[in-house]
Amino acid sequence: MTNKLKWIFLNKKSENSVFSLKLRIPSCFMMFLFISVSSSSLFAAGSAENYSNDSNSTVLMQQTISGVVTDNTGIPLPGVSVFIKGTTKGTFTDFDGKYTLNVDAGQVVEFSYIGFKSQLVTVGDSSTYNISLKEDAAQLDEVVVVGYGSQKKSSVTGSVSTIQAKELVEVPVTNTTQLLTGRTPGVLTRQISSEPGSDATAIQIRGFGTALVLVDGVQQDMATVDPNDIESISVLKDAAAAIYGIAAGNGVILITTKRGKEGKVDISFHNNISFQNPTRFQTRVGALDYLKMGVTYDGLGGIDGEKQLELYESGEKTTDTDWYRAVFTEWTPLIQNNLSARGGSKDLKYFASIGKSNQESVYRSGDLNFVRHNGRINVDAKVNDKLSATFDMSYRLGERKAPLTNPSQMFNALQNVPPIDLGILPNPDRTSTGPYAETRRDKGGFRDGLQERTNASIELKYDLGDITPGLSARARFDYYSTLNKSKTVARPFDRYRYAPNEEDPNDPIYNGDYPYIPLGPSNSLGSVFESVSNGSRERSYFRLDYKNSFEGHNFSALALTEYINTKSAFLSASGRDLLSSAVPFLTAVDPSTITASNGESASKIQSYVGRFNYNYKKKYLLEASVRVDKSWRFKPGARTGYFPGVSAGWVLSKEKFISNVNAINFLKLRASYSETGNDAIGNNYAYLTAFNILDPTSRAGINLVDGVTGVINDSRLPNENTSWLTYKLANIGLDGRLWKGLLAFEFDVFYRLEDGVFGTANDLYPASIGAALPLLNITKREDRGFEVLLKHNNRINKNFKYNISANFTFAQKNIVENAEVLSEDPEIAAIQQREGFRNNRFFGFKSDGLFNSQEEIDIHADQDAAGNSTLKPGDIKYIDQNGDGFVDIKDNVEIGYGVNPDISFGLNLGLTYKNLSLSALFQGAARFSTYFTGAAAGPFANNTIPYDYHLKYSWTPSADDPNVNINPDAQLPYITSGGEGLNANSERVSDFWLRPNDYIRLKNLNINYTFDKELVESIGLRSLDLYIAASNLFTWDKLGIYSDTFDPETRSGNATGGPVTASSGVNTQNGRSYPIQKIVTLGVKVSL
Amino acid sequence: MMKKRNLITLKTKVMKNKLYILCIGLLIGLSSCSDDFVQVDPTTLITDSQVWQDQNLVDAFLNNVYNNLEFVDLTGEQNFNQVLIASMGMELKVGDAWQNPYKRSVEIINPNGAHRSLGYFKWAALRDCNLIIKKLTIESKLSQGFIDKKIAEARFLRAYIYFEMVKRYGGMPIITDPQDIDTPVEELFASRNSEQEVYDFIISDLEEAAQNLSTTASAASGRATKWAALALLTRAATYAGSIGEFGDMQLDGLLGIPDPQPFWQKAYDTANMIINESGHGLYKKHGDKAVNFQNLFTDEDNTEVIFSQKFDTDLKGHNWSVLGQPKGILFNRGWCANYHVFWDTVKLFDFVDGSSGAISDSELTSRRWSSDALFGQRDPRFRASVFYPEAPWKGSLYTSHENTTNMDSAPEGWSKRSEFRNRKHTGFLVRKRIDERLVKPPINSDGTDYIVFRLGEVYLNLAEAAFHLNLVSDATTAINTLRNRAGMPDRVGLTWENIMQERRCELFAEDQTYWDLRRWRVAEQEIEGRQLKGLRFYYDGITRDYRVTVRIPETVKRRFQERNYYLPIGIYNLIDNPSLVENPGY
C-alpha cells in the first residue's frame, strides 16, 4: 500500500522534471514522509495483532463474557467499544448491541460509546453482562474546528457551522465545492456548469463574497481535496473568522482532513460509478417546422427553403436531426475510487489515501473528459514526551482532455446547424460541418489542460509544561504549489455537407464527390498554443499556546506570528503553420510565427495574532482576538491593518432558572463583534504611477509602426492613500437543544458593514479626463440577514430512527454610501441612485405583453422615438412609467434581482431502518434572475434554429391579415424576417426576457445498505456498505416557458445591464451553457 | 493573582531555560517589524520616471495611441463595424440582417446617443497625446530632435482625434493638458468649444507637427510624416470649408463655420503643396486602368499612399478580404460575400465614353443586357471596385445570376445558379481592397494595409477647394488628372455635381461618402426615406446575356433627418459632464 503510493509519487516526479525542480522543498518532506509511513505501517501491522480478537490464543484463567449494550431507554446500541481496560484487546457490539469477549477474571472491561458516559465493569463469575449506558451531555458536545485550533461546540462563542465526514462521502459530487450546497445555514451556493473540470460551485458565505478556504490551515482551492479525505468542514461566519484577519472578512471555510488513529489499521475502499444526464435537454423544432418557419420568416440563410420543403412534403427527404441529441449522449459515466489506510500506535499515527476519478462529458464523441488523481498522507509522530511533529502531504493532479472548441462555441455551432442536415455522415471519413465535428479532438484539434496542486506541511510542537503547565510552542511551515499547463492545437480538416437530392447533379461543384458538398477546410493553418504557469505559497508561523484552569476559571491564550509569501509566473508560446496536422507540436510550426509571452508576480503578508479565551464553569464564555496584518499591496507606512474580534457566550441552561426546566437540555446565547480586512483592491501597486507592457501576443500588444513594436500604456491614476477595506461584523445567536435532542436549533442574526470598498469615483469625474480613475476606498455597503437551523432526531425503536434538519438563510446587501453625483433631472436621478438601495437589483423597462392590434399601437405612448411608426402588432409593449407620453430612458425601473441569490435553504431528511438508511436533501434558492438573450430569446438571429418554445409561443400573424394573431398561446413577439433575430424594439432591456431563477430541487438522495457484521466478517471484511445515490433528480422552478429547456442554476454569462448606472448585473442565458447534470450513482464501501 | 504569578514565572523561566525557542519567534517577529519586510518590487511595471527618459519606451507608449485611434474600425462581431460608415453612406449592405451595420442603421442615432461604433470619444488616447507633449516638454532629457519629432507625432494624432470628433459632433471641448484628479473642477468639466475653434486647433496642431515630422514620401513606416499631417490638414480644411459653405450657424455659434473662405484657401494651398512638394504621385503602375486602380489598394507602400495603418498576415491581420470575397471561386467558407453593393451606387459610375451610368429602371428591365454592355464599359474604377456579373476573379468569373435558361448552351463551367451568398441582396459585391492573391485566407489573416490618406483624395480636396475659391480651371485640372489616371474622358464645364460624383466614385468604400454627404448637406435628400435597390440577373445560355429585374433588399426605409448632420452628444455623456450642451433636435 505505502509502497504503491511511494511509487506513484516518485514516478510522477521522474516523469516531470519541472515539477521535481520546483518542489525541492516538498520533495524532502516527501522522502521523510515515506520513510515514516513505511515504518509506521510496519509498526501498525505488528500492533494489529494486539487488536485481534483471537479466541485461539490461550490465556490462563480465560473466560468468555457476553451481553447486550443498550441506552437508558433499552434500545440496543451497535458499535459500542468493549475493551479490556489498559490493553488493546477488545471488540465492538453488533447491530443488536450484542458482544462477546474473552477476558481474564478480575480484569476491568470498559464500555464506551460516543455520546454516552463510559462504564467500567470488573469481570467476576458471571458470563453475562448487560450494560445500560447513560447519555453524556458533555460528550454529545462535538469538537469543532475553529481558527488555529478546535473547541467544544458548547463553548464556541462565534457563529460556526460544521459538517461531518459521514454526511459527505456518499453524495455523488463531481467537485468538492458542491458538498456544501444546502447542508448548512449561511452558505449560498450556485452551480453554474457541469463541464468536466470546470464544474466548481460558487460559494458565498452569507452573500459576503469569496470566502477564504483553508485546508488543514493552508489556503488552497477547495476542489483539490478528495471528499473521502475530509473529516469535517467548519464554516466560520462571524468573529470566529476574525483571527484570520486579512481576506477573512467574507468568512472562512476550514476543511480538516482525516488523521491517523491509534488502533488497528483500517483499510477502506470506496468505489462508485455514476451516470450523468443533463437535467434539461435543449429542444429545437424539427425539420419540417424549421423549413416552414424558415420560409415564412426568410431565416434559412443559404438554404433554398422552398425546394427543401417540397422534398420533405413529397417524402423524398426525411432527414430530421435532433442535433442536441446527435452531439450529446445520455447517462455518461463518472467513476470515483478511493483507497485509504488509517491507523497507528501511540507514537506514530497515519492516514494515507489515494483517489482517482474519471469523469466523462455529455459529448457523444467521448472527447471531453476530466481525470483526477489525488493522494494524501497525514502523519502524527511523537518524538518524545515533549516534542511531537506532524507531517502532511497532499497532491492532486487534474487532467482535462477537450476538443478545441469550447462548450460555448460548440453550443453556438449547435444553435446554427439545421435539422435538415445529417448529423453523422454515412461515410465516416467525411466530417460534416457543425457541432459534431466541434466535439472531436481528431478533427478540429484539442484544448487540454493539466493542473497539479501539491501541499507539504510540517509542524513541530514542543511542550513547555516544565516552564509552566499548559504552555506549548509550535513552529510550522507549509509549502503549497500549483502548476497549470495547457496546450491548444488547431488542426485543419475538410468539412462536407451530405446532401443527396438537394443540389443539381449537373453542378460541377460537386461532380465526383456526390452527395458530399465540400465546405472547405475548417482552419487553413494549424496552430499550437502552450502555456505553463506555476505558483507557490509559503507560510510559516511560530506560536505559543497556553492553557490553564483553576476553580472553574478556564483560560487559554494564543500568540502567533505568521508570514506568507506567494509567487507565480507564467510562460506561453504559440505558433502557426504546422508542418503536418499529424505533428501537433510547437516544434513543428513555422518558426517565424512563434510568439511568446510571460509574466510573474509575488506577494508578501506578515501577521501577528493574539487570542484569549476565558470561561467560568463553561457558563460564561469570552473570546477576544486581535490580528495585525501587513500587506505588500499598500504604500510603505500604510501597510498595517488591525483587526480585533470579541465574542461572548452565556450558557443559560447552566443557570438554575433554566436547568430546572426539563424540556431544555441546552441553551446558549452568543454575541460577537469583529473587524476584519481585505487588501484585494483589484490592482496591485495602486499607489504607484506606472505603465504596463501589453501582451505582445495580443492585437493590442503589438504595433506595426516602423521601429519599436512593443506597446505600453499607462495604468490607472495612482492613489497613495489606498488602504484596507474593513469589515465590521456583528452577530447574535441562540443555540438550543430541547427534549433530549428531539429538537435542536441554531438561530443567527447578522449585520456587516463594509467600509472602504474599492472603487473608482466615476461620477465625480467626466469621461474626458481620459484616464482610468484611481482606486479609492469610496463605497460603504452593508449586509443584513439571518439564518436558522432546525434539527429533529428521533429513534422510534431499535430498528428505526430518523432525523430532519432544515436550514434557511436570508442575506441582503445594501449600498450605504457611494460616491455618486446624481443628475439634476429627478427621474434620471432615480435610476442612477444606488446609495440607500439593495445591491442585488436590475433595471430596465417594464413590459405589458404584446401589442395585439394597430389600434393598440396607435394609442400607446411613443416607444420608438418615431411615433410608433416602426412597430407592428406582435411587438412588445413597454409601460410609460412616468406618463409623459414617451417610453424613454426615464421609464426604466427596477425589474428584478441580480446575479446571486439572497435566499437559500435546505432540508435534510434521514431515515434508518435496520441495515437500510435513506437520506434526502432538498435545496433551493431564491431572489436572483436570468435574462434570456441571443438565440434563446429570438429565433433566426444569424440563422439560429428556433427552440420548441418559439414555435409554440410566438405571436403568429395570420396569412390573411398580418395584423391578426392566430396563436392563442402567444407570449413571445412575432418572429422577425431575414435573420434579424430580435428587432430593435424587443432588444430593449426589459422584464420581458427576465425570469426569476427561484428553484427547489432534490439535490441529493441516498439509499445505503450496511451488511450484517457476521456476514461481512465471515468473508474477512470489517464492514461493507452498498448504496445508490442521486443528485439533481427533480427540480421545480419558475422559468416558465423556458423551464423545459434550461436549468435554473446555469447561466451563459453575466451582464451588467440597465441604463445610466450599472446595477449588480444579471445572469444571462443565450443557450450556450454546458448543461447541469443529474447524476445517479452506485457505490460500495469496504473496510478491512 | 494566580494568573499573574504564572505569567511572571513563565517570563523568568523562559529567559533562563528555553531561550532558544523564543529566539526563533523573536527572530521572525522582530526582524520583520518594518513595512519593508513585505515590500515586493514590481516585476512587470514600468515607472513614470523610466518612460520619459527612454526612446524605446516613449515610442512604445506612442504605439498605444496609434493602436487605439481606430483609423479603421475593426470592432464588432466578426469585425463588421468596419463597413458601418460605408453602410451608412448607402454604398453597401451587409449579408445578414443581424449584422451590426444593418441592424443598427435604424436605431443607430437616438437621443440616448449614437451607437458605440458610430460615436467617437477617444478621451484616453487624447490624454496620452497630451501626456506625451507635456512630459517630453518638461521632464525628458532625451535629444531635442527626438523630442520634437515625438511631440509632432502626438500633435498629429491629437489632431486626428479632434477631427474625428468634430466631424461627428461639431465643436467639442479642447483639452490640451493631461488632466488629473486634482485638476480644478471648472477645467475638468469642460464646456464645448465652437466648431470653428476646433478646426482652427486641428489646423494649428498639424501645421506645427508638419514642421518636425519626417519629410520622406514613404508611407511604409505607418508613422506620421509631414505629408500625412498635411493630408489630414487639407481634409479637415475641406470639411470646414464645406460646412461653412452649406451649413448653418447653430447653438450660439458652437456649430457651424461662419466663413468658409480661409478654410478653402488652406485646403487649396496645402493640397497644392502636397502634390507639388511631397514626392507622392498617383499610382500608375499598370497599363490596364482597372487593374491599376485595383492594385492601388493592395500594392502596399506605393507612391500614392501618404499614410496607412499597417497590418500583417501573421502578427496582426484583419478580415476585409475574408469577409468580402465572393463565395464559390477557390473559396467556400461560410463567412464571405458580405458586402453587397447597391445598384444605386453602381449607377454613379459613368461609362468610359462619358455617357451617364444612371440607367433608369424602365430602360434596364425593357431589354436584355450583356455583362459587357451593362458593366464592362463602365468607369474602370467601377470594375476595380465592384464585383459584377462575369467580373474576372482568380482566373474564373464572379457570377450572381438567379437562374440560367438554355443551360445546355451555356459556356463550359457555367453554373445554373450562382452561389446564394453572392446573389443574396443586390448581385454586386465590393471588390476594392480585396486581395486576389489571398487564397482561402483564414480569419484575421488579411495583412493588407488600410490606406488612411492617399494622393487621390488630395486632388479631390484641391478640386473642391479650388471650385469654391472660383479657381474652376484648377479644379478641372485636378479632377481630370484623376479621371485620366482612371481611364475616363476629361470633364469640360465642371459642375459642383461633377465634383461630388467624382469623389463618390474615386473614394467608393473608403469610409468617406457618409461624411461627404453630411458636410455637403445633401444627406437629407439623398438618404431620408430611401430604400436602396439591388438587381436580379437571369442568364440565357444561348444569347449569353441577362434579363434583369430590380429588387429592394432593404426592409426598412433609411432615415436622415436634419438633426443628423450632427450626432447627438448623448444622454450618458450629458449626465457625465453637465457642462456639455446637446446638439439641436435631440
Coordinates of N, CA and C in Angstrom, one line a residue, chain B residues 215-218 227 273-282 302-306 455:
Chain B
T215 N 10.1 64.2 -43.7 CA 9.5 64.6 -44.9 C 9.6 63.5 -46.0
T216 N 10.1 62.4 -45.6 CA 10.2 61.3 -46.6 C 8.8 61.0 -47.1
A217 N 8.8 60.7 -48.4 CA 7.5 60.5 -49.0 C 7.0 59.0 -48.9
S218 N 7.5 58.3 -48.0 CA 7.2 56.9 -47.9 C 6.1 56.7 -46.8
W227 N 3.7 64.8 -44.6 CA 2.7 64.7 -45.7 C 1.4 64.1 -45.1
M273 N 0.6 72.0 -52.1 CA 1.9 71.8 -51.5 C 2.2 70.3 -51.5
I274 N 1.2 69.5 -51.1 CA 1.5 68.0 -51.1 C 1.7 67.5 -52.5
I275 N 0.9 68.0 -53.5 CA 1.0 67.5 -54.8 C 2.4 67.9 -55.4
N276 N 2.8 69.1 -55.1 CA 4.0 69.6 -55.8 C 5.3 69.2 -55.0
E277 N 5.2 69.1 -53.7 CA 6.5 69.0 -53.0 C 6.7 67.7 -52.3
S278 N 5.6 66.9 -52.2 CA 5.8 65.7 -51.3 C 6.6 64.6 -52.0
G279 N 6.6 64.5 -53.3 CA 7.2 63.3 -53.9 C 6.2 62.2 -54.1
H280 N 5.0 62.3 -53.5 CA 4.0 61.3 -53.7 C 3.4 61.6 -55.1
G281 N 3.1 60.5 -55.7 CA 2.5 60.6 -57.1 C 1.3 59.6 -57.2
L282 N 0.5 59.8 -58.2 CA -0.6 58.9 -58.4 C -0.1 57.6 -58.9
N302 N 2.8 51.9 -52.0 CA 3.1 52.6 -53.3 C 3.1 54.1 -53.1
T303 N 3.5 54.7 -54.1 CA 3.8 56.1 -54.0 C 2.6 57.0 -53.7
E304 N 1.4 56.5 -54.1 CA 0.2 57.3 -53.8 C -0.2 57.3 -52.4
V305 N 0.3 56.3 -51.6 CA -0.2 56.2 -50.2 C 0.6 57.2 -49.4
I306 N -0.1 58.0 -48.7 CA 0.5 59.0 -47.8 C 0.6 58.5 -46.4
L455 N -3.0 60.2 -52.2 CA -2.9 61.4 -53.0 C -4.2 61.6 -53.8

